[in-house]
mmCIF file of N, CA and C in Angstrom:
data_model
loop_
_atom_site.group_PDB
_atom_site.id
_atom_site.type_symbol
_atom_site.label_atom_id
_atom_site.label_comp_id
_atom_site.label_asym_id
_atom_site.label_seq_id
_atom_site.Cartn_x
_atom_site.Cartn_y
_atom_site.Cartn_z
ATOM 1 N N UNK A 1 12.018 -9.017 37.780
ATOM 2 C CA UNK A 1 13.006 -8.481 36.866
ATOM 3 C C UNK A 1 14.219 -9.399 36.771
ATOM 4 N N UNK A 2 14.709 -9.913 37.914
ATOM 5 C CA UNK A 2 15.851 -10.813 37.900
ATOM 6 C C UNK A 2 15.536 -12.054 37.085
ATOM 7 N N UNK A 3 14.323 -12.557 37.238
ATOM 8 C CA UNK A 3 13.931 -13.741 36.487
ATOM 9 C C UNK A 3 13.979 -13.478 34.987
ATOM 10 N N UNK A 4 13.506 -12.302 34.562
ATOM 11 C CA UNK A 4 13.515 -11.960 33.145
ATOM 12 C C UNK A 4 14.946 -11.846 32.618
ATOM 13 N N UNK A 5 15.827 -11.219 33.391
ATOM 14 C CA UNK A 5 17.218 -11.032 32.968
ATOM 15 C C UNK A 5 17.942 -12.366 32.884
ATOM 16 N N UNK A 6 17.741 -13.236 33.892
ATOM 17 C CA UNK A 6 18.437 -14.516 33.877
ATOM 18 C C UNK A 6 17.849 -15.461 32.835
ATOM 19 N N UNK A 7 16.535 -15.403 32.645
ATOM 20 C CA UNK A 7 15.890 -16.265 31.659
ATOM 21 C C UNK A 7 16.291 -15.885 30.236
ATOM 22 N N UNK A 8 16.457 -14.594 30.005
ATOM 23 C CA UNK A 8 16.809 -14.138 28.662
ATOM 24 C C UNK A 8 18.280 -14.396 28.335
ATOM 25 N N UNK A 9 19.075 -14.732 29.344
ATOM 26 C CA UNK A 9 20.490 -14.972 29.112
ATOM 27 C C UNK A 9 21.330 -13.716 29.187
ATOM 28 N N UNK A 10 20.709 -12.577 29.499
ATOM 29 C CA UNK A 10 21.454 -11.329 29.561
ATOM 30 C C UNK A 10 22.517 -11.353 30.653
ATOM 31 N N UNK A 11 22.207 -11.934 31.801
ATOM 32 C CA UNK A 11 23.173 -11.971 32.890
ATOM 33 C C UNK A 11 24.331 -12.901 32.549
ATOM 34 N N UNK A 12 24.039 -14.061 31.956
ATOM 35 C CA UNK A 12 25.112 -14.963 31.536
ATOM 36 C C UNK A 12 25.982 -14.289 30.473
ATOM 37 N N UNK A 13 25.352 -13.601 29.529
ATOM 38 C CA UNK A 13 26.115 -12.903 28.484
ATOM 39 C C UNK A 13 26.992 -11.820 29.085
ATOM 40 N N UNK A 14 26.465 -11.068 30.038
ATOM 41 C CA UNK A 14 27.250 -10.024 30.696
ATOM 42 C C UNK A 14 28.401 -10.635 31.492
ATOM 43 N N UNK A 15 28.163 -11.768 32.119
ATOM 44 C CA UNK A 15 29.208 -12.433 32.891
ATOM 45 C C UNK A 15 30.310 -12.960 31.983
ATOM 46 N N UNK A 16 29.949 -13.488 30.822
ATOM 47 C CA UNK A 16 30.955 -13.940 29.859
ATOM 48 C C UNK A 16 31.774 -12.752 29.367
ATOM 49 N N UNK A 17 31.124 -11.627 29.117
ATOM 50 C CA UNK A 17 31.837 -10.414 28.690
ATOM 51 C C UNK A 17 32.781 -9.937 29.788
ATOM 52 N N UNK A 18 32.350 -10.006 31.055
ATOM 53 C CA UNK A 18 33.215 -9.624 32.165
ATOM 54 C C UNK A 18 34.422 -10.554 32.240
ATOM 55 N N UNK A 19 34.225 -11.828 32.001
ATOM 56 C CA UNK A 19 35.335 -12.780 32.001
ATOM 57 C C UNK A 19 36.335 -12.460 30.896
ATOM 58 N N UNK A 20 35.822 -12.137 29.714
ATOM 59 C CA UNK A 20 36.710 -11.773 28.605
ATOM 60 C C UNK A 20 37.483 -10.501 28.931
ATOM 61 N N UNK A 21 36.811 -9.543 29.527
ATOM 62 C CA UNK A 21 37.470 -8.304 29.924
ATOM 63 C C UNK A 21 38.562 -8.582 30.952
ATOM 64 N N UNK A 22 38.307 -9.498 31.861
ATOM 65 C CA UNK A 22 39.300 -9.880 32.863
ATOM 66 C C UNK A 22 40.531 -10.482 32.202
ATOM 67 N N UNK A 23 40.312 -11.362 31.230
ATOM 68 C CA UNK A 23 41.444 -11.978 30.532
ATOM 69 C C UNK A 23 42.276 -10.927 29.794
ATOM 70 N N UNK A 24 41.604 -10.009 29.115
ATOM 71 C CA UNK A 24 42.312 -8.929 28.418
ATOM 72 C C UNK A 24 43.058 -8.074 29.427
ATOM 73 N N UNK A 25 42.426 -7.780 30.545
ATOM 74 C CA UNK A 25 43.044 -6.972 31.601
ATOM 75 C C UNK A 25 44.322 -7.635 32.108
ATOM 76 N N UNK A 26 44.265 -8.944 32.363
ATOM 77 C CA UNK A 26 45.443 -9.663 32.864
ATOM 78 C C UNK A 26 46.588 -9.619 31.854
ATOM 79 N N UNK A 27 46.276 -9.914 30.616
ATOM 80 C CA UNK A 27 47.316 -9.919 29.585
ATOM 81 C C UNK A 27 47.850 -8.515 29.325
ATOM 82 N N UNK A 28 46.965 -7.540 29.228
ATOM 83 C CA UNK A 28 47.389 -6.168 28.959
ATOM 84 C C UNK A 28 48.165 -5.596 30.141
ATOM 85 N N UNK A 29 47.796 -5.979 31.342
ATOM 86 C CA UNK A 29 48.475 -5.471 32.529
ATOM 87 C C UNK A 29 49.952 -5.788 32.526
ATOM 88 N N UNK A 30 50.296 -6.976 32.098
ATOM 89 C CA UNK A 30 51.708 -7.371 32.035
ATOM 90 C C UNK A 30 52.461 -6.473 31.062
ATOM 91 N N UNK A 31 51.889 -6.233 29.902
ATOM 92 C CA UNK A 31 52.544 -5.386 28.905
ATOM 93 C C UNK A 31 52.592 -3.930 29.357
ATOM 94 N N UNK A 32 51.544 -3.475 30.006
ATOM 95 C CA UNK A 32 51.534 -2.093 30.479
ATOM 96 C C UNK A 32 52.556 -1.857 31.578
ATOM 97 N N UNK A 33 52.733 -2.844 32.454
ATOM 98 C CA UNK A 33 53.734 -2.701 33.510
ATOM 99 C C UNK A 33 55.122 -2.590 32.889
ATOM 100 N N UNK A 34 55.354 -3.390 31.867
ATOM 101 C CA UNK A 34 56.664 -3.358 31.215
ATOM 102 C C UNK A 34 56.902 -2.034 30.498
ATOM 103 N N UNK A 35 55.864 -1.489 29.875
ATOM 104 C CA UNK A 35 56.057 -0.283 29.078
ATOM 105 C C UNK A 35 55.665 1.009 29.744
ATOM 106 N N UNK A 36 54.636 0.993 30.525
ATOM 107 C CA UNK A 36 54.100 2.208 31.143
ATOM 108 C C UNK A 36 53.869 1.949 32.628
ATOM 109 N N UNK A 37 54.888 2.079 33.412
ATOM 110 C CA UNK A 37 54.832 1.701 34.830
ATOM 111 C C UNK A 37 53.701 2.401 35.581
ATOM 112 N N UNK A 38 53.477 3.660 35.354
ATOM 113 C CA UNK A 38 52.448 4.357 36.131
ATOM 114 C C UNK A 38 51.040 3.899 35.762
ATOM 115 N N UNK A 39 50.742 3.761 34.494
ATOM 116 C CA UNK A 39 49.416 3.301 34.071
ATOM 117 C C UNK A 39 49.215 1.845 34.458
ATOM 118 N N UNK A 40 50.247 1.028 34.290
ATOM 119 C CA UNK A 40 50.152 -0.383 34.672
ATOM 120 C C UNK A 40 49.896 -0.538 36.153
ATOM 121 N N UNK A 41 50.473 0.348 36.955
ATOM 122 C CA UNK A 41 50.265 0.300 38.399
ATOM 123 C C UNK A 41 48.808 0.506 38.763
ATOM 124 N N UNK A 42 48.131 1.389 38.064
ATOM 125 C CA UNK A 42 46.710 1.624 38.327
ATOM 126 C C UNK A 42 45.893 0.400 37.928
ATOM 127 N N UNK A 43 46.163 -0.134 36.740
ATOM 128 C CA UNK A 43 45.388 -1.275 36.250
ATOM 129 C C UNK A 43 45.653 -2.555 37.031
ATOM 130 N N UNK A 44 46.812 -2.641 37.674
ATOM 131 C CA UNK A 44 47.132 -3.849 38.437
ATOM 132 C C UNK A 44 46.922 -3.662 39.937
ATOM 133 N N UNK A 45 46.271 -2.588 40.329
ATOM 134 C CA UNK A 45 46.015 -2.336 41.747
ATOM 135 C C UNK A 45 45.133 -3.440 42.332
ATOM 136 N N UNK A 46 45.466 -3.914 43.528
ATOM 137 C CA UNK A 46 44.675 -4.988 44.146
ATOM 138 C C UNK A 46 43.190 -4.650 44.294
ATOM 139 N N UNK A 47 42.833 -3.402 44.578
ATOM 140 C CA UNK A 47 41.423 -3.052 44.752
ATOM 141 C C UNK A 47 40.624 -3.287 43.477
ATOM 142 N N UNK A 48 41.261 -3.119 42.310
ATOM 143 C CA UNK A 48 40.570 -3.364 41.050
ATOM 144 C C UNK A 48 40.232 -4.848 40.915
ATOM 145 N N UNK A 49 41.148 -5.712 41.352
ATOM 146 C CA UNK A 49 40.904 -7.153 41.306
ATOM 147 C C UNK A 49 39.807 -7.548 42.297
ATOM 148 N N UNK A 50 39.793 -6.904 43.441
ATOM 149 C CA UNK A 50 38.765 -7.209 44.441
ATOM 150 C C UNK A 50 37.378 -6.820 43.935
ATOM 151 N N UNK A 51 37.276 -5.688 43.273
ATOM 152 C CA UNK A 51 35.995 -5.271 42.693
ATOM 153 C C UNK A 51 35.567 -6.240 41.590
ATOM 154 N N UNK A 52 36.507 -6.605 40.723
ATOM 155 C CA UNK A 52 36.202 -7.562 39.650
ATOM 156 C C UNK A 52 35.749 -8.901 40.194
ATOM 157 N N UNK A 53 36.422 -9.364 41.242
ATOM 158 C CA UNK A 53 36.036 -10.632 41.850
ATOM 159 C C UNK A 53 34.633 -10.542 42.439
ATOM 160 N N UNK A 54 34.347 -9.455 43.140
ATOM 161 C CA UNK A 54 33.022 -9.279 43.743
ATOM 162 C C UNK A 54 31.933 -9.282 42.673
ATOM 163 N N UNK A 55 32.174 -8.563 41.576
ATOM 164 C CA UNK A 55 31.193 -8.549 40.479
ATOM 165 C C UNK A 55 30.998 -9.946 39.901
ATOM 166 N N UNK A 56 32.104 -10.657 39.670
ATOM 167 C CA UNK A 56 32.017 -12.010 39.105
ATOM 168 C C UNK A 56 31.258 -12.948 40.041
ATOM 169 N N UNK A 57 31.543 -12.869 41.336
ATOM 170 C CA UNK A 57 30.889 -13.752 42.304
ATOM 171 C C UNK A 57 29.391 -13.464 42.393
ATOM 172 N N UNK A 58 29.031 -12.178 42.401
ATOM 173 C CA UNK A 58 27.607 -11.815 42.475
ATOM 174 C C UNK A 58 26.870 -12.262 41.217
ATOM 175 N N UNK A 59 27.464 -11.988 40.053
ATOM 176 C CA UNK A 59 26.818 -12.386 38.795
ATOM 177 C C UNK A 59 26.678 -13.902 38.711
ATOM 178 N N UNK A 60 27.710 -14.627 39.139
ATOM 179 C CA UNK A 60 27.663 -16.090 39.107
ATOM 180 C C UNK A 60 26.588 -16.615 40.045
ATOM 181 N N UNK A 61 26.531 -16.075 41.253
ATOM 182 C CA UNK A 61 25.529 -16.538 42.220
ATOM 183 C C UNK A 61 24.119 -16.321 41.684
ATOM 184 N N UNK A 62 23.876 -15.149 41.119
ATOM 185 C CA UNK A 62 22.541 -14.848 40.598
ATOM 186 C C UNK A 62 22.204 -15.704 39.380
ATOM 187 N N UNK A 63 23.071 -15.692 38.379
ATOM 188 C CA UNK A 63 22.762 -16.391 37.126
ATOM 189 C C UNK A 63 22.776 -17.905 37.285
ATOM 190 N N UNK A 64 23.820 -18.446 37.908
ATOM 191 C CA UNK A 64 23.929 -19.904 38.013
ATOM 192 C C UNK A 64 22.938 -20.452 39.041
ATOM 193 N N UNK A 65 22.714 -19.703 40.120
ATOM 194 C CA UNK A 65 21.715 -20.129 41.111
ATOM 195 C C UNK A 65 20.320 -20.159 40.512
ATOM 196 N N UNK A 66 19.980 -19.124 39.761
ATOM 197 C CA UNK A 66 18.675 -19.088 39.099
ATOM 198 C C UNK A 66 18.582 -20.204 38.062
ATOM 199 N N UNK A 67 19.688 -20.483 37.397
ATOM 200 C CA UNK A 67 19.695 -21.548 36.397
ATOM 201 C C UNK A 67 19.345 -22.902 36.987
ATOM 202 N N UNK A 68 19.937 -23.222 38.130
ATOM 203 C CA UNK A 68 19.634 -24.505 38.783
ATOM 204 C C UNK A 68 18.148 -24.578 39.126
ATOM 205 N N UNK A 69 17.603 -23.472 39.641
ATOM 206 C CA UNK A 69 16.181 -23.470 40.012
ATOM 207 C C UNK A 69 15.270 -23.576 38.792
ATOM 208 N N UNK A 70 15.667 -22.970 37.672
ATOM 209 C CA UNK A 70 14.756 -22.946 36.526
ATOM 210 C C UNK A 70 14.916 -24.140 35.592
ATOM 211 N N UNK A 71 16.134 -24.587 35.339
ATOM 212 C CA UNK A 71 16.296 -25.705 34.397
ATOM 213 C C UNK A 71 16.864 -26.956 35.040
ATOM 214 N N UNK A 72 17.331 -26.860 36.268
ATOM 215 C CA UNK A 72 17.766 -28.041 37.006
ATOM 216 C C UNK A 72 19.155 -28.556 36.696
ATOM 217 N N UNK A 73 19.854 -27.986 35.728
ATOM 218 C CA UNK A 73 21.205 -28.449 35.381
ATOM 219 C C UNK A 73 22.178 -27.953 36.449
ATOM 220 N N UNK A 74 22.850 -28.887 37.102
ATOM 221 C CA UNK A 74 23.766 -28.525 38.190
ATOM 222 C C UNK A 74 25.213 -28.382 37.720
ATOM 223 N N UNK A 75 25.540 -28.902 36.553
ATOM 224 C CA UNK A 75 26.914 -28.833 36.062
ATOM 225 C C UNK A 75 27.413 -27.392 35.928
ATOM 226 N N UNK A 76 26.626 -26.463 35.370
ATOM 227 C CA UNK A 76 27.115 -25.083 35.304
ATOM 228 C C UNK A 76 27.453 -24.507 36.678
ATOM 229 N N UNK A 77 26.635 -24.808 37.669
ATOM 230 C CA UNK A 77 26.896 -24.311 39.020
ATOM 231 C C UNK A 77 28.178 -24.917 39.577
ATOM 232 N N UNK A 78 28.374 -26.204 39.378
ATOM 233 C CA UNK A 78 29.584 -26.868 39.889
ATOM 234 C C UNK A 78 30.845 -26.283 39.246
ATOM 235 N N UNK A 79 30.805 -26.100 37.937
ATOM 236 C CA UNK A 79 31.961 -25.518 37.246
ATOM 237 C C UNK A 79 32.166 -24.074 37.692
ATOM 238 N N UNK A 80 31.078 -23.351 37.900
ATOM 239 C CA UNK A 80 31.168 -21.974 38.383
ATOM 240 C C UNK A 80 31.804 -21.882 39.756
ATOM 241 N N UNK A 81 31.467 -22.806 40.638
ATOM 242 C CA UNK A 81 32.057 -22.830 41.981
ATOM 243 C C UNK A 81 33.564 -23.060 41.879
ATOM 244 N N UNK A 82 33.981 -23.954 40.995
ATOM 245 C CA UNK A 82 35.415 -24.192 40.788
ATOM 246 C C UNK A 82 36.089 -22.914 40.276
ATOM 247 N N UNK A 83 35.449 -22.234 39.354
ATOM 248 C CA UNK A 83 36.009 -20.995 38.817
ATOM 249 C C UNK A 83 36.138 -19.917 39.879
ATOM 250 N N UNK A 84 35.092 -19.713 40.667
ATOM 251 C CA UNK A 84 35.128 -18.711 41.732
ATOM 252 C C UNK A 84 36.193 -19.083 42.767
ATOM 253 N N UNK A 85 36.288 -20.363 43.109
ATOM 254 C CA UNK A 85 37.301 -20.809 44.077
ATOM 255 C C UNK A 85 38.709 -20.536 43.556
ATOM 256 N N UNK A 86 38.928 -20.792 42.279
ATOM 257 C CA UNK A 86 40.241 -20.532 41.685
ATOM 258 C C UNK A 86 40.569 -19.038 41.716
ATOM 259 N N UNK A 87 39.580 -18.218 41.401
ATOM 260 C CA UNK A 87 39.796 -16.766 41.442
ATOM 261 C C UNK A 87 40.057 -16.296 42.870
ATOM 262 N N UNK A 88 39.376 -16.885 43.831
ATOM 263 C CA UNK A 88 39.584 -16.524 45.222
ATOM 264 C C UNK A 88 40.982 -16.942 45.681
ATOM 265 N N UNK A 89 41.424 -18.122 45.263
ATOM 266 C CA UNK A 89 42.783 -18.566 45.604
ATOM 267 C C UNK A 89 43.826 -17.627 45.007
ATOM 268 N N UNK A 90 43.541 -17.101 43.823
ATOM 269 C CA UNK A 90 44.475 -16.176 43.192
ATOM 270 C C UNK A 90 44.686 -14.929 44.039
ATOM 271 N N UNK A 91 43.679 -14.562 44.806
ATOM 272 C CA UNK A 91 43.791 -13.366 45.643
ATOM 273 C C UNK A 91 44.593 -13.629 46.913
ATOM 274 N N UNK A 92 44.970 -14.881 47.170
ATOM 275 C CA UNK A 92 45.724 -15.214 48.379
ATOM 276 C C UNK A 92 47.219 -15.382 48.117
ATOM 277 N N UNK A 93 47.620 -15.408 46.849
ATOM 278 C CA UNK A 93 49.043 -15.546 46.514
ATOM 279 C C UNK A 93 49.623 -14.155 46.256
ATOM 280 N N UNK A 94 50.946 -14.044 46.220
ATOM 281 C CA UNK A 94 51.551 -12.724 46.005
ATOM 282 C C UNK A 94 51.031 -12.051 44.727
ATOM 283 N N UNK A 95 50.676 -10.785 44.881
ATOM 284 C CA UNK A 95 50.132 -10.006 43.761
ATOM 285 C C UNK A 95 51.191 -9.854 42.670
ATOM 286 N N UNK A 96 50.800 -10.138 41.455
ATOM 287 C CA UNK A 96 51.704 -10.021 40.316
ATOM 288 C C UNK A 96 52.505 -11.273 40.015
ATOM 289 N N UNK A 97 52.296 -12.320 40.802
ATOM 290 C CA UNK A 97 53.057 -13.551 40.587
ATOM 291 C C UNK A 97 52.444 -14.382 39.452
ATOM 292 N N UNK A 98 53.224 -15.312 38.961
ATOM 293 C CA UNK A 98 52.734 -16.216 37.913
ATOM 294 C C UNK A 98 51.587 -17.066 38.446
ATOM 295 N N UNK A 99 51.618 -17.399 39.740
ATOM 296 C CA UNK A 99 50.542 -18.191 40.338
ATOM 297 C C UNK A 99 49.226 -17.412 40.306
ATOM 298 N N UNK A 100 49.303 -16.126 40.633
ATOM 299 C CA UNK A 100 48.097 -15.302 40.608
ATOM 300 C C UNK A 100 47.519 -15.268 39.196
ATOM 301 N N UNK A 101 48.383 -15.061 38.240
ATOM 302 C CA UNK A 101 47.965 -14.993 36.835
ATOM 303 C C UNK A 101 47.320 -16.308 36.392
ATOM 304 N N UNK A 102 47.980 -17.428 36.684
ATOM 305 C CA UNK A 102 47.478 -18.740 36.254
ATOM 306 C C UNK A 102 46.150 -19.084 36.937
ATOM 307 N N UNK A 103 46.072 -18.853 38.240
ATOM 308 C CA UNK A 103 44.835 -19.154 38.965
ATOM 309 C C UNK A 103 43.679 -18.279 38.492
ATOM 310 N N UNK A 104 43.980 -17.001 38.240
ATOM 311 C CA UNK A 104 42.938 -16.091 37.768
ATOM 312 C C UNK A 104 42.428 -16.521 36.402
ATOM 313 N N UNK A 105 43.328 -16.782 35.475
ATOM 314 C CA UNK A 105 42.895 -17.174 34.126
ATOM 315 C C UNK A 105 42.150 -18.505 34.132
ATOM 316 N N UNK A 106 42.607 -19.451 34.945
ATOM 317 C CA UNK A 106 41.894 -20.737 35.038
ATOM 318 C C UNK A 106 40.490 -20.518 35.604
ATOM 319 N N UNK A 107 40.388 -19.684 36.620
ATOM 320 C CA UNK A 107 39.086 -19.401 37.221
ATOM 321 C C UNK A 107 38.148 -18.681 36.275
ATOM 322 N N UNK A 108 38.679 -17.692 35.581
ATOM 323 C CA UNK A 108 37.861 -16.929 34.630
ATOM 324 C C UNK A 108 37.401 -17.831 33.483
ATOM 325 N N UNK A 109 38.282 -18.686 33.002
ATOM 326 C CA UNK A 109 37.909 -19.603 31.923
ATOM 327 C C UNK A 109 36.817 -20.571 32.393
ATOM 328 N N UNK A 110 36.980 -21.132 33.582
ATOM 329 C CA UNK A 110 35.966 -22.056 34.120
ATOM 330 C C UNK A 110 34.622 -21.342 34.306
ATOM 331 N N UNK A 111 34.675 -20.120 34.811
ATOM 332 C CA UNK A 111 33.442 -19.369 35.024
ATOM 333 C C UNK A 111 32.762 -19.036 33.700
ATOM 334 N N UNK A 112 33.535 -18.735 32.682
ATOM 335 C CA UNK A 112 32.963 -18.480 31.356
ATOM 336 C C UNK A 112 32.264 -19.718 30.815
ATOM 337 N N UNK A 113 32.907 -20.869 30.958
ATOM 338 C CA UNK A 113 32.305 -22.130 30.509
ATOM 339 C C UNK A 113 31.016 -22.386 31.287
ATOM 340 N N UNK A 114 31.026 -22.129 32.590
ATOM 341 C CA UNK A 114 29.829 -22.336 33.405
ATOM 342 C C UNK A 114 28.674 -21.465 32.915
ATOM 343 N N UNK A 115 28.949 -20.198 32.626
ATOM 344 C CA UNK A 115 27.894 -19.314 32.141
ATOM 345 C C UNK A 115 27.405 -19.736 30.750
ATOM 346 N N UNK A 116 28.307 -20.192 29.915
ATOM 347 C CA UNK A 116 27.909 -20.663 28.584
ATOM 348 C C UNK A 116 27.007 -21.892 28.698
ATOM 349 N N UNK A 117 27.375 -22.832 29.549
ATOM 350 C CA UNK A 117 26.540 -24.022 29.757
ATOM 351 C C UNK A 117 25.183 -23.651 30.360
ATOM 352 N N UNK A 118 25.195 -22.700 31.275
ATOM 353 C CA UNK A 118 23.943 -22.237 31.887
ATOM 354 C C UNK A 118 23.048 -21.590 30.835
ATOM 355 N N UNK A 119 23.632 -20.794 29.984
ATOM 356 C CA UNK A 119 22.911 -20.125 28.894
ATOM 357 C C UNK A 119 22.279 -21.168 27.973
ATOM 358 N N UNK A 120 23.061 -22.170 27.607
ATOM 359 C CA UNK A 120 22.548 -23.229 26.702
ATOM 360 C C UNK A 120 21.452 -24.057 27.366
ATOM 361 N N UNK A 121 21.622 -24.360 28.653
ATOM 362 C CA UNK A 121 20.592 -25.140 29.356
ATOM 363 C C UNK A 121 19.288 -24.356 29.442
ATOM 364 N N UNK A 122 19.385 -23.049 29.632
ATOM 365 C CA UNK A 122 18.177 -22.217 29.692
ATOM 366 C C UNK A 122 17.470 -22.179 28.336
ATOM 367 N N UNK A 123 18.211 -22.232 27.260
ATOM 368 C CA UNK A 123 17.632 -22.197 25.910
ATOM 369 C C UNK A 123 16.927 -23.505 25.568
ATOM 370 N N UNK A 124 17.328 -24.609 26.195
ATOM 371 C CA UNK A 124 16.731 -25.906 25.913
ATOM 372 C C UNK A 124 15.374 -26.067 26.590
ATOM 373 N N UNK A 125 15.106 -25.247 27.569
ATOM 374 C CA UNK A 125 13.809 -25.344 28.280
ATOM 375 C C UNK A 125 12.732 -24.580 27.578
#
């Protein structure tokens, strides 16, 4: 089943959608904190970021790892590792800081590019 999902590109597509949702979450969180402190507090809770990171890391490991085994392209995996590392570094800086925001967005963008490249490499085989 995993092979079918990764081969069809469904996992890469879901991972790209998760990355887009993360970007919207980061941008919306800033505005919600400014306007709606209680709702923004829920959306910016550290546990929500930890769950998102765990999902991103698992999806990346499955999709990009399977990609290397099936099509042999290592560039998506390398870019994905950089993205995951950036997201992990974001979790080590003060919550709500500009550094956290910048590291998270850079990581999410890199991970999205990695999944897109993985998707394209799978289509070429």
